[in-house]
Amino acid sequence: MPNKNNLFTDAISDAFVQSMQKNKNVIIMGEGVTDPKGIFNTTCEALKRFGPQRVIETPVSENAMTGIQIGMSLLGKKSIFIHARVDFSLLAFDQLINNASKWHFMYGGTMNIPIVIRLIIGRGWGQGPQHSQSLESVFSHFPGLKVVVPSTAHDCKGLMISSIFDKNPVVFIEHRWLHNYSSNYSKKFYKISLNDSIGLKKKGKDLTILSSSIMLIESLKVEKILKKFGISLEILDLRVLRPLNLKKLFTSIKKTKNFLFVDNGWKSFGVGSEIFANILEKKLILKNTPVRLACKNFPTPSSHYLNKDYYVTVKDICLEVCKILSVKKSTQKKIIIQCDKILSKVPHDLPDLNFKGPF
Amino acid sequence: MLNLFGLARIRVIEKEIAREYQKREMRCPIHLSIGQEAIPVGVSKSLNTKDYIVSTHRCHAHYIAKGGSIQKLISELYGKEDGACKGIGGSMHLHDKSINHLCSIPIVGGSIPIGVGIGYALKLKNKKNVSVIYFGDAATEEGVFFESLHFAALKKLPVIFVCEDNKYSVYTSINARQGNRSLKKIVESLNIKFINTLNNNVNDIEQKTLQARSYAISNGPVFIYSKTYRHLEHCGPNNDDDLKYRPKKEIDYWLKRDPIIIEIQKLKKIKRFNENKYLDFCNSVRKEIITSFVNAKKSKPFTFSKLSKLEYAK
């Protein structure tokens, strides 16, 4: 298996190959799944091993293909349909929302739809308004769907395998910028439960940060920086948005009594809104006002001149933590210097220096 | 008289539903199939029991013709637990897995790709069965219609598209919606075999579906186009021709070409029509459905507190 690099994309590829080995009904479909790049090299190995009968190239017909996926699942096929950008899946909303999400309920529990919709969020290199939307809160609104937003290779593989073998439609949303991150994961076949919404990534005592996907990775960078200044952060990874299980968050907030949420998308009606509402309903007592950080409340501009201040950065998160915890001005200055140093290493619209585009 | 019985069975059931509906105990929309029975009866007659169908909001006739449980249909209309969807889906989601009627979907065009997916799975599993997709004339205006036909043709799937053209989408005529475009040309441009049928003629539809079925299994998708007419309003138990959205001449034309009248005329011509047998049959269906009404009224509704457990399959 070509996973010697332990990349996030290798973990996905592994999940596909091992699931397809386990069950002959597992198939992959989508636009570009058999092309030379194989959806960022995540479907190439599966194609090599199982051929175009099980890794199926499709016409550019998102809505019908989703309906076709549903129809196939009624006869026992377990398909993963891939949209290389989240934005294209909006064309499939009729089939996904009117049909897939309600099927089990609507037909009185007589049938179920075990399908996976794998979506990729774009960012940087001019992705612009229609190639960079973080729509996980939208999908999470609908009963009957499960929504998974992994951040590490280990979680990604286990959650993908769980999603493939789940009896329900699962929307699996990954961030393009996670693809080149490498982190250890087991080469075995393993599952991570979709009922376990939150992963504890760092233990701390001063403040709880909850985040998902690429923003979780940014939050982990923040934890590292602030540790040097004696600030101890607890970092929680919100990796399953629906069904939502916030027990670990409540336990953490009861301990730290300070809370910051870092969103991948927009603030209004976003994931953070749901989290804050849950905290309110739980009557948790906080020392300081909790804060949501999110993208600016307008679509993503394409130009790198214009999107420099669009996304939440490590610096934004650090400063917000300092504000909440009333960190001394002199310390804040030092933290800013650290942040600027990190941010200056890679241009703001690239995931890393190796990235050469074009998407 | 088998085909006549097939037509009459649906007609009697639908008329009894329309009558009973006035009592306002079936509290859901109903889209009756009265006048449109020839297509499902002709199609189902030529299908194997293991062939699949998917349907639309106007699904009663498809369901009955394929052999769906009448009690489950009626109990669904009453919103009871022993209904096809436990009363949760309602009249527009009839299905019966035991007869391979897998779904009915009221979003126009919504079941077309589902049926294509069933056809694709059949092909991948090397099964010699077809997937029949019923839809109305308005569904051919949807984007998903094109996408689905396109895919079925690309993969040469064992799918029969059955377009029931009753000319009206609610109150709007096909002329206002489609102008004078040629559906045949659209379908044929995708390399799909197009078959026209004699209007409301159950025997013609049966014969053509038989041909379509073997063609679809060995060569790929077929499109059966069949004109028909609903006698009652789009949704509900009444006649709404006082609204004058359908010309009187047109209504008269189609009432004379009612599928049951056409079939009786044909049987009379060949001296095979036995009126007593026919009336006896209708009475027996009436008894069956009245029993279903009584049972449905006695049945219990699904338990509200268990609904949330149905969000996900376990």
XYZ file of C-alpha atoms in Angstrom:
673
model
C 0.000 0.000 0.000
C 1.532 3.366 -0.955
C 1.115 4.915 2.461
C 4.691 5.199 3.573
C 4.234 8.924 3.967
C 1.259 8.600 6.313
C -0.494 11.398 4.500
C -4.121 12.238 5.198
C -4.888 11.171 1.628
C -3.099 7.822 2.181
C -5.395 7.205 5.122
C -8.443 7.748 2.907
C -7.020 5.496 0.225
C -6.394 2.800 2.860
C -9.932 3.108 4.165
C -11.299 2.604 0.644
C -9.072 -0.340 -0.224
C -9.625 -2.173 3.062
C -13.398 -1.611 2.981
C -13.572 -2.847 -0.601
C -11.591 -5.936 0.391
C -13.957 -6.611 3.270
C -17.158 -6.248 1.276
C -17.585 -6.697 -2.462
C -20.614 -4.413 -2.491
C -18.496 -1.370 -1.627
C -17.937 0.794 -4.705
C -16.581 4.265 -5.430
C -18.242 6.636 -7.875
C -17.703 10.189 -8.974
C -16.361 12.618 -11.504
C -12.634 12.003 -11.898
C -12.313 8.933 -9.688
C -10.525 7.058 -12.490
C -8.530 9.959 -13.888
C -4.723 10.057 -13.544
C -4.910 12.178 -10.386
C -7.593 10.025 -8.752
C -9.143 12.708 -6.498
C -5.876 13.855 -4.938
C -4.502 10.316 -5.143
C -7.186 8.826 -2.930
C -8.832 6.508 -5.495
C -5.808 5.378 -7.554
C -4.953 2.370 -5.406
C -8.572 1.204 -5.266
C -8.802 1.501 -9.050
C -5.595 -0.462 -9.493
C -6.830 -3.277 -7.258
C -10.522 -3.464 -8.068
C -10.802 -1.997 -11.563
C -13.356 0.312 -13.187
C -16.235 -2.030 -12.289
C -15.910 -0.903 -8.680
C -14.279 2.498 -9.093
C -16.777 4.001 -11.466
C -16.330 7.146 -13.494
C -19.631 9.034 -13.835
C -21.052 11.740 -16.066
C -21.241 15.261 -14.620
C -24.772 14.747 -13.296
C -24.625 15.276 -9.549
C -28.322 15.058 -8.748
C -29.112 11.970 -10.830
C -25.947 10.231 -9.669
C -26.998 10.709 -6.054
C -30.419 9.234 -6.865
C -28.687 6.387 -8.682
C -26.566 5.818 -5.585
C -29.763 5.578 -3.529
C -31.340 3.147 -6.000
C -28.237 0.960 -5.992
C -28.187 0.924 -2.209
C -31.731 -0.468 -2.190
C -30.265 -3.560 -3.871
C -27.366 -3.825 -1.450
C -24.605 -1.719 -3.027
C -22.637 0.500 -0.657
C -21.332 3.411 -2.649
C -19.080 6.339 -1.900
C -19.800 9.263 -4.207
C -17.072 11.872 -4.382
C -17.426 15.566 -5.182
C -13.966 17.105 -5.519
C -15.498 20.319 -4.190
C -18.359 20.640 -1.692
C -20.007 23.322 -3.795
C -20.992 20.882 -6.555
C -22.958 18.737 -4.146
C -25.536 21.510 -3.892
C -26.783 20.247 -7.256
C -27.631 16.971 -5.534
C -29.598 18.470 -2.668
C -32.946 17.200 -3.913
C -31.829 13.576 -3.858
C -29.766 13.939 -0.711
C -32.258 15.883 1.400
C -35.669 14.949 0.016
C -34.804 11.304 -0.484
C -31.684 9.895 1.189
C -31.961 11.671 4.526
C -35.642 10.860 5.045
C -35.850 7.416 3.460
C -35.602 5.270 6.587
C -38.048 7.465 8.488
C -40.448 8.151 5.609
C -40.836 4.490 4.679
C -41.523 3.531 8.275
C -38.136 1.928 8.861
C -38.635 -0.674 6.108
C -35.563 0.425 4.142
C -32.311 2.254 4.770
C -29.794 4.042 2.582
C -26.177 3.127 3.362
C -24.295 5.639 1.209
C -21.369 8.002 1.676
C -21.110 11.437 0.068
C -17.483 12.530 0.273
C -16.950 16.269 -0.115
C -13.806 18.366 -0.222
C -13.594 21.981 0.934
C -11.236 24.100 -1.130
C -9.148 27.026 0.089
C -6.445 29.303 -1.206
C -4.838 29.680 -4.620
C -7.829 31.682 -5.748
C -10.533 29.087 -5.040
C -13.037 31.894 -4.765
C -16.735 32.042 -3.897
C -17.812 28.706 -5.438
C -14.889 26.426 -4.599
C -14.346 27.070 -0.927
C -17.562 26.834 1.037
C -17.625 25.148 4.433
C -21.211 23.953 4.391
C -21.087 21.406 7.207
C -23.654 23.317 9.263
C -26.088 23.171 6.345
C -25.829 19.388 6.037
C -26.034 19.041 9.812
C -29.453 20.661 9.851
C -31.223 17.654 8.362
C -32.444 14.715 10.437
C -31.378 11.388 8.981
C -27.984 12.498 7.697
C -24.772 11.859 9.550
C -22.063 14.486 9.109
C -18.385 13.727 9.618
C -15.602 16.335 9.556
C -12.242 14.680 10.312
C -9.004 16.517 11.027
C -6.288 13.876 11.407
C -5.235 10.914 9.268
C -5.967 8.442 12.068
C -9.467 9.788 12.657
C -10.104 10.136 8.960
C -9.434 6.463 8.238
C -11.453 5.128 11.167
C -14.336 7.500 10.532
C -14.369 6.753 6.794
C -14.563 3.002 7.435
C -17.388 3.576 9.923
C -19.162 5.787 7.397
C -18.901 3.173 4.638
C -20.369 0.455 6.861
C -22.979 2.689 8.500
C -26.583 1.913 7.588
C -27.392 5.575 6.936
C -26.406 8.308 4.497
C -23.180 9.899 5.703
C -21.818 13.232 4.473
C -18.057 13.079 4.877
C -16.438 16.492 4.597
C -12.683 16.892 4.417
C -10.556 19.959 3.869
C -8.215 20.189 0.899
C -5.498 21.635 3.114
C -5.452 18.544 5.310
C -4.430 16.367 2.379
C -0.694 16.857 2.651
C -0.505 16.611 6.429
C 1.148 13.450 7.585
C 0.400 11.859 10.923
C 0.530 8.323 12.255
C -2.333 5.978 11.722
C -2.745 2.260 12.054
C -2.427 0.123 8.938
C -5.082 -2.194 10.358
C -8.773 -2.109 9.545
C -10.355 -0.079 12.346
C -13.441 1.990 13.007
C -14.071 5.139 15.016
C -17.650 5.392 16.220
C -19.842 8.044 14.605
C -21.587 8.405 17.961
C -18.431 9.808 19.509
C -18.608 13.399 18.269
C -15.580 14.788 20.009
C -11.948 13.745 20.173
C -9.743 15.104 22.954
C -6.581 16.285 21.213
C -4.799 18.158 24.047
C -5.476 18.283 27.740
C -5.342 21.700 29.376
C -6.814 23.750 32.196
C -7.172 27.439 31.277
C -9.490 27.464 28.270
C -11.299 25.028 25.986
C -11.044 25.390 22.228
C -13.488 23.382 20.143
C -12.925 23.192 16.418
C -13.065 20.951 13.360
C -11.076 20.051 10.294
C -8.352 22.497 9.242
C -9.232 24.896 12.073
C -8.541 22.129 14.559
C -5.025 21.873 13.103
C -4.638 25.641 13.494
C -5.888 25.388 17.072
C -3.261 22.763 17.836
C -0.589 25.176 16.583
C -2.002 27.800 18.935
C -1.814 25.355 21.846
C 1.890 24.847 21.145
C 2.620 28.576 20.988
C 0.711 29.529 24.103
C 2.112 26.660 26.173
C 5.467 28.455 26.035
C 3.806 31.406 27.724
C 2.269 29.333 30.464
C -1.219 29.242 28.959
C -2.745 25.784 29.023
C -5.369 25.037 26.380
C -7.658 22.053 26.116
C -8.216 21.267 22.433
C -11.285 19.315 21.404
C -11.918 18.052 17.897
C -15.542 18.208 16.801
C -15.308 15.451 14.225
C -18.950 14.340 13.997
C -21.536 17.110 13.746
C -24.576 14.880 13.410
C -25.483 13.012 15.534
C -24.079 15.624 17.913
C -22.787 14.423 21.250
C -21.319 17.240 23.334
C -20.693 15.429 26.624
C -16.917 15.819 26.362
C -17.302 19.531 25.656
C -19.470 20.074 28.718
C -16.997 18.186 30.913
C -14.162 20.280 29.540
C -15.940 23.609 30.009
C -16.869 22.675 33.574
C -13.128 22.303 34.174
C -11.673 25.305 32.281
C -14.690 27.656 32.559
C -13.491 29.441 29.433
C -14.530 28.685 25.880
C -13.587 29.578 22.337
C -15.075 28.060 19.199
C -13.201 28.273 15.915
C -15.385 27.756 12.864
C -14.357 26.725 9.339
C -17.209 28.637 7.798
C -19.475 31.589 8.476
C -20.625 32.663 11.905
C -24.337 33.285 11.283
C -26.385 30.105 11.699
C -23.085 28.240 11.704
C -21.776 25.283 13.682
C -20.765 27.656 16.475
C -24.329 28.895 16.822
C -25.497 25.361 17.581
C -22.667 24.775 20.040
C -23.349 28.020 21.895
C -27.063 27.264 22.093
C -26.263 23.877 23.635
C -23.964 25.487 26.194
C -26.676 27.975 27.136
C -29.267 25.253 27.517
C -26.870 23.315 29.725
C -26.597 26.382 32.044
C -22.826 26.083 32.173
C -21.173 28.818 34.197
C -18.198 30.467 32.518
C -15.641 32.851 33.975
C -15.510 34.973 30.830
C -17.761 35.545 27.829
C -17.285 32.756 25.307
C -16.279 33.715 21.783
C -16.851 32.390 18.254
C -14.232 32.972 15.598
C -15.296 32.446 12.002
C -14.686 33.522 8.429
C -15.866 36.955 7.445
C -19.601 37.037 6.787
C -19.331 37.263 3.003
C -18.330 34.827 0.240
C -14.633 34.063 -0.253
C -12.946 36.507 -2.593
C -10.666 34.827 -5.112
C -7.773 37.310 -5.216
C -4.987 36.613 -2.741
C -4.840 40.351 -2.133
C -8.429 40.225 -0.914
C -8.541 36.956 0.999
C -5.584 37.634 3.271
C -7.823 38.638 6.154
C -10.735 36.404 5.269
C -9.860 33.250 7.216
C -9.177 32.895 10.918
C -5.417 32.612 11.523
C -3.238 31.297 14.326
C -2.701 34.922 15.310
C -6.441 35.646 15.499
C -6.939 32.651 17.747
C -3.991 33.573 20.002
C -5.188 37.149 20.397
C -8.702 36.014 21.202
C -7.444 33.624 23.859
C -5.357 36.462 25.323
C -8.408 38.702 25.427
C -10.583 36.100 27.119
C -7.904 35.285 29.684
C -6.768 38.938 30.105
C -3.177 38.102 29.308
C -0.730 40.930 30.053
C -0.018 43.315 27.150
C 3.714 42.634 27.301
C 3.140 38.881 26.958
C 0.685 39.490 24.147
C 3.346 41.399 22.247
C 5.697 38.443 22.479
C 2.949 36.090 21.336
C 2.241 38.295 18.338
C 5.901 38.181 17.346
C 5.791 34.377 17.502
C 2.627 34.258 15.410
C 3.945 36.637 12.791
C 7.063 34.499 12.519
C 4.981 31.388 11.852
C 2.627 33.152 9.445
C 5.462 34.648 7.427
C 6.879 31.189 6.672
C 4.126 30.232 4.226
C 2.062 32.618 2.053
C -1.451 32.887 3.500
C -3.125 31.280 0.479
C -1.025 28.104 0.455
C -1.313 25.073 2.738
C 2.468 24.558 2.619
C 5.505 25.576 0.596
C 5.324 22.442 -1.565
C 1.895 23.392 -2.869
C 2.069 24.376 -6.534
C -1.619 24.561 -7.350
C -3.561 24.535 -9.514
C -6.313 23.295 -7.201
C -61.266 -10.834 -19.087
C -58.038 -10.692 -17.011
C -57.036 -7.257 -18.241
C -60.539 -5.914 -17.685
C -60.445 -7.259 -14.134
C -57.080 -5.578 -13.631
C -58.526 -2.240 -14.717
C -61.744 -2.679 -12.776
C -59.946 -3.624 -9.586
C -58.119 -0.305 -9.523
C -61.216 1.621 -10.603
C -63.393 0.160 -7.857
C -60.759 0.709 -5.174
C -60.172 4.308 -6.240
C -63.895 5.070 -6.427
C -64.445 3.619 -2.986
C -61.548 5.680 -1.639
C -63.083 8.800 -3.228
C -66.431 8.020 -1.598
C -65.009 7.216 1.801
C -62.640 10.206 1.663
C -65.653 12.530 2.044
C -65.932 11.410 5.669
C -62.660 13.212 6.309
C -61.075 10.342 8.162
C -58.331 9.873 5.581
C -56.523 13.080 6.373
C -53.866 13.201 3.690
C -53.691 14.312 0.056
C -54.843 11.672 -2.436
C -53.960 11.565 -6.115
C -56.405 9.118 -7.639
C -55.642 7.138 -10.771
C -59.182 6.951 -12.168
C -58.932 7.084 -15.971
C -55.231 6.206 -15.996
C -55.466 2.492 -15.164
C -54.493 1.074 -18.569
C -50.782 1.864 -18.288
C -49.993 0.226 -14.927
C -52.208 -2.771 -15.684
C -50.643 -3.305 -19.114
C -47.129 -2.770 -17.811
C -47.454 -4.968 -14.733
C -49.027 -7.780 -16.736
C -45.863 -8.099 -18.792
C -43.474 -7.925 -15.852
C -41.881 -10.726 -13.915
C -42.645 -10.632 -10.158
C -38.945 -9.964 -9.529
C -38.920 -6.869 -11.758
C -38.854 -3.577 -9.909
C -41.020 -0.477 -10.107
C -40.734 3.036 -8.721
C -43.563 5.529 -8.770
C -44.755 9.073 -8.168
C -47.333 10.962 -6.105
C -50.057 9.281 -8.212
C -48.983 5.823 -7.130
C -52.129 3.888 -6.191
C -52.609 2.229 -9.592
C -48.923 1.299 -9.973
C -48.961 -0.239 -6.525
C -52.216 -2.145 -6.963
C -51.341 -3.409 -10.438
C -47.991 -4.762 -9.213
C -49.826 -6.603 -6.441
C -49.316 -4.327 -3.430
C -51.258 -5.055 -0.256
C -54.610 -3.224 -0.243
C -54.780 -3.205 3.536
C -51.386 -1.487 3.720
C -52.547 1.087 1.185
C -55.779 1.877 2.998
C -54.209 1.894 6.460
C -51.582 4.312 5.176
C -54.347 6.684 4.042
C -55.834 6.485 7.527
C -52.407 7.187 9.041
C -52.201 3.908 10.910
C -49.304 1.732 12.026
C -50.222 -1.150 9.700
C -49.970 1.163 6.676
C -47.283 0.775 4.011
C -45.131 3.413 5.770
C -46.663 3.024 9.258
C -48.613 6.190 8.488
C -45.378 8.179 8.412
C -44.990 8.605 4.654
C -48.612 8.951 3.617
C -50.397 8.358 0.324
C -47.525 9.629 -1.829
C -44.959 7.117 -0.557
C -46.632 3.785 -1.251
C -44.236 0.890 -1.529
C -44.251 -2.824 -0.851
C -40.871 -4.511 -0.736
C -42.416 -7.965 -1.066
C -43.506 -7.126 -4.632
C -40.440 -5.026 -5.517
C -42.291 -1.721 -5.571
C -39.522 0.097 -3.746
C -40.668 3.685 -3.580
C -43.032 6.436 -4.593
C -41.809 10.012 -4.563
C -43.924 13.134 -5.001
C -41.075 15.494 -5.876
C -41.539 15.606 -9.655
C -38.857 13.475 -11.324
C -37.484 12.412 -7.940
C -37.869 8.685 -8.443
C -36.379 8.597 -11.947
C -32.714 8.331 -10.875
C -33.677 5.910 -8.096
C -35.111 3.569 -10.729
C -31.978 3.988 -12.849
C -29.869 3.074 -9.801
C -31.952 -0.065 -9.325
C -31.338 -0.863 -12.997
C -27.611 -0.304 -12.554
C -27.488 -2.639 -9.552
C -29.416 -5.271 -11.537
C -26.887 -5.015 -14.333
C -23.877 -5.178 -11.987
C -25.403 -8.260 -10.350
C -26.127 -9.860 -13.748
C -29.822 -10.232 -12.960
C -32.179 -10.684 -15.886
C -34.782 -8.280 -14.545
C -35.879 -4.767 -15.375
C -36.462 -1.600 -13.410
C -39.633 0.219 -14.454
C -39.857 3.928 -13.768
C -43.281 5.569 -13.875
C -43.470 9.335 -14.213
C -45.766 11.970 -15.629
C -45.372 14.388 -18.525
C -44.128 17.211 -16.281
C -41.206 15.116 -15.039
C -39.752 15.319 -18.543
C -39.201 19.038 -17.875
C -36.849 18.338 -14.960
C -33.060 18.372 -15.226
C -32.822 15.062 -13.422
C -34.892 13.483 -16.208
C -32.176 14.227 -18.733
C -29.388 13.211 -16.358
C -31.070 9.892 -15.597
C -31.823 8.952 -19.207
C -28.305 9.956 -20.113
C -26.789 7.585 -17.552
C -29.160 4.708 -18.352
C -28.212 4.991 -22.029
C -24.493 5.325 -21.275
C -24.465 2.120 -19.226
C -27.128 0.345 -21.344
C -29.221 -0.406 -18.286
C -32.258 -2.702 -18.119
C -34.611 0.178 -17.466
C -38.063 0.924 -18.870
C -39.060 4.559 -18.591
C -42.847 4.828 -18.628
C -44.133 8.316 -19.319
C -47.814 8.703 -18.490
C -48.846 11.873 -20.255
C -52.139 13.069 -18.768
C -51.538 16.501 -20.275
C -51.836 18.489 -17.039
C -49.447 19.393 -14.290
C -52.066 20.284 -11.666
C -53.979 22.897 -13.714
C -51.327 23.746 -16.277
C -51.543 22.290 -19.750
C -48.583 20.662 -21.444
C -48.891 23.271 -24.219
C -47.994 26.065 -21.810
C -45.144 24.023 -20.359
C -43.594 22.338 -23.369
C -44.683 24.219 -26.481
C -44.316 21.984 -29.487
C -41.041 20.302 -28.687
C -40.696 16.635 -29.602
C -40.164 14.342 -26.631
C -39.503 11.493 -29.053
C -36.582 13.387 -30.582
C -35.160 14.209 -27.165
C -35.328 10.568 -26.084
C -33.978 9.211 -29.361
C -31.122 11.707 -29.361
C -29.846 9.828 -26.298
C -29.987 6.523 -28.199
C -32.943 5.303 -26.206
C -35.635 3.280 -27.954
C -38.917 5.218 -28.009
C -42.215 3.345 -28.126
C -45.592 5.011 -28.483
C -48.745 3.194 -27.406
C -52.403 3.328 -28.314
C -54.133 5.615 -25.843
C -55.634 3.851 -22.817
C -55.407 0.505 -24.597
C -54.337 -2.011 -22.000
C -53.599 -4.794 -24.509
C -51.428 -2.606 -26.677
C -49.524 -1.377 -23.635
C -49.043 -4.940 -22.417
C -47.690 -6.099 -25.784
C -45.334 -3.157 -26.097
C -44.037 -3.548 -22.571
C -43.327 -7.203 -23.274
C -41.198 -6.163 -26.231
C -39.618 -3.390 -24.191
C -38.762 -5.770 -21.381
C -36.752 -8.198 -23.491
C -35.148 -5.320 -25.402
C -34.142 -3.599 -22.144
C -32.561 -6.731 -20.695
C -30.467 -7.438 -23.776
C -29.837 -3.974 -25.221
C -30.540 -1.187 -22.766
C -33.168 1.367 -21.849
C -36.559 1.759 -23.510
C -38.932 4.684 -23.252
C -42.653 3.926 -23.373
C -44.787 6.961 -24.011
C -48.490 6.688 -23.326
C -51.186 9.325 -23.431
C -53.945 9.117 -20.857
C -56.329 11.305 -18.885
C -57.361 11.672 -15.262
C -61.076 11.891 -14.671
C -60.937 13.715 -11.343
C -59.040 16.655 -9.900
C -55.247 16.583 -9.553
C -55.481 15.987 -5.842
C -58.656 14.975 -4.046
C -61.822 12.901 -4.544
C -63.838 15.329 -6.692
C -64.341 16.436 -10.245
C -63.042 19.972 -10.700
C -63.997 20.650 -14.302
C -66.122 23.594 -13.129
C -62.797 25.436 -12.989
C -62.737 25.174 -16.795
C -58.999 24.583 -17.098
C -59.715 21.645 -19.411
C -61.788 22.166 -22.592
C -65.174 20.409 -22.596
C -64.444 18.824 -25.968
C -61.245 17.326 -24.668
C -62.923 15.896 -21.579
C -65.664 14.304 -23.698
C -63.085 12.847 -26.063
C -61.221 11.126 -23.252
C -64.292 9.962 -21.344
C -65.290 8.077 -24.478
C -61.815 6.573 -24.543
C -61.889 5.443 -20.957
C -59.675 2.323 -20.632
C -62.491 0.240 -19.188
C -64.909 1.216 -21.988
C -62.258 0.434 -24.599
C -61.600 -2.986 -23.064
C -65.302 -3.873 -22.752
C -65.890 -2.827 -26.366
C -63.030 -5.049 -27.469
C -64.310 -8.008 -25.466
C -67.826 -7.521 -26.824
C -66.492 -7.522 -30.355
C -64.880 -10.908 -29.863
C -67.869 -12.052 -27.807
C -65.845 -12.643 -24.662
C -67.581 -10.140 -22.390
C -69.554 -11.702 -19.561
C -71.382 -8.911 -17.770
C -72.404 -10.945 -14.744
C -68.882 -12.137 -14.165
C -67.686 -8.557 -14.466
C -70.215 -7.222 -11.973
C -69.480 -10.069 -9.570
C -65.812 -9.264 -9.777
C -66.432 -5.579 -9.058
C -68.570 -6.507 -6.064
C -65.914 -8.779 -4.663
C -63.338 -5.986 -4.890
C -65.792 -3.630 -3.226
C -66.184 -6.068 -0.353
C -62.433 -6.401 -0.014
C -61.865 -2.695 0.181
C -64.724 -2.072 2.563
C -63.208 -4.675 4.874
C -59.910 -2.782 4.544
C -61.634 0.448 5.592
C -63.107 -1.262 8.647
C -59.741 -2.785 9.591
C -57.873 0.465 9.054
C -60.266 2.358 11.291
C -59.704 -0.229 14.026
C -55.908 -0.177 13.691
C -53.711 1.885 15.963
C -51.509 4.751 14.916
C -47.745 4.448 15.328
C -46.435 5.540 18.733
C -45.279 9.165 18.644
C -42.546 8.597 21.208
C -40.946 5.986 18.932
C -40.637 8.362 15.971
C -37.278 9.820 16.942
C -35.825 6.285 16.899
C -36.600 6.121 13.193
C -34.227 8.974 12.324
C -31.451 6.456 11.784
C -31.315 2.782 10.869
C -29.555 0.850 13.597
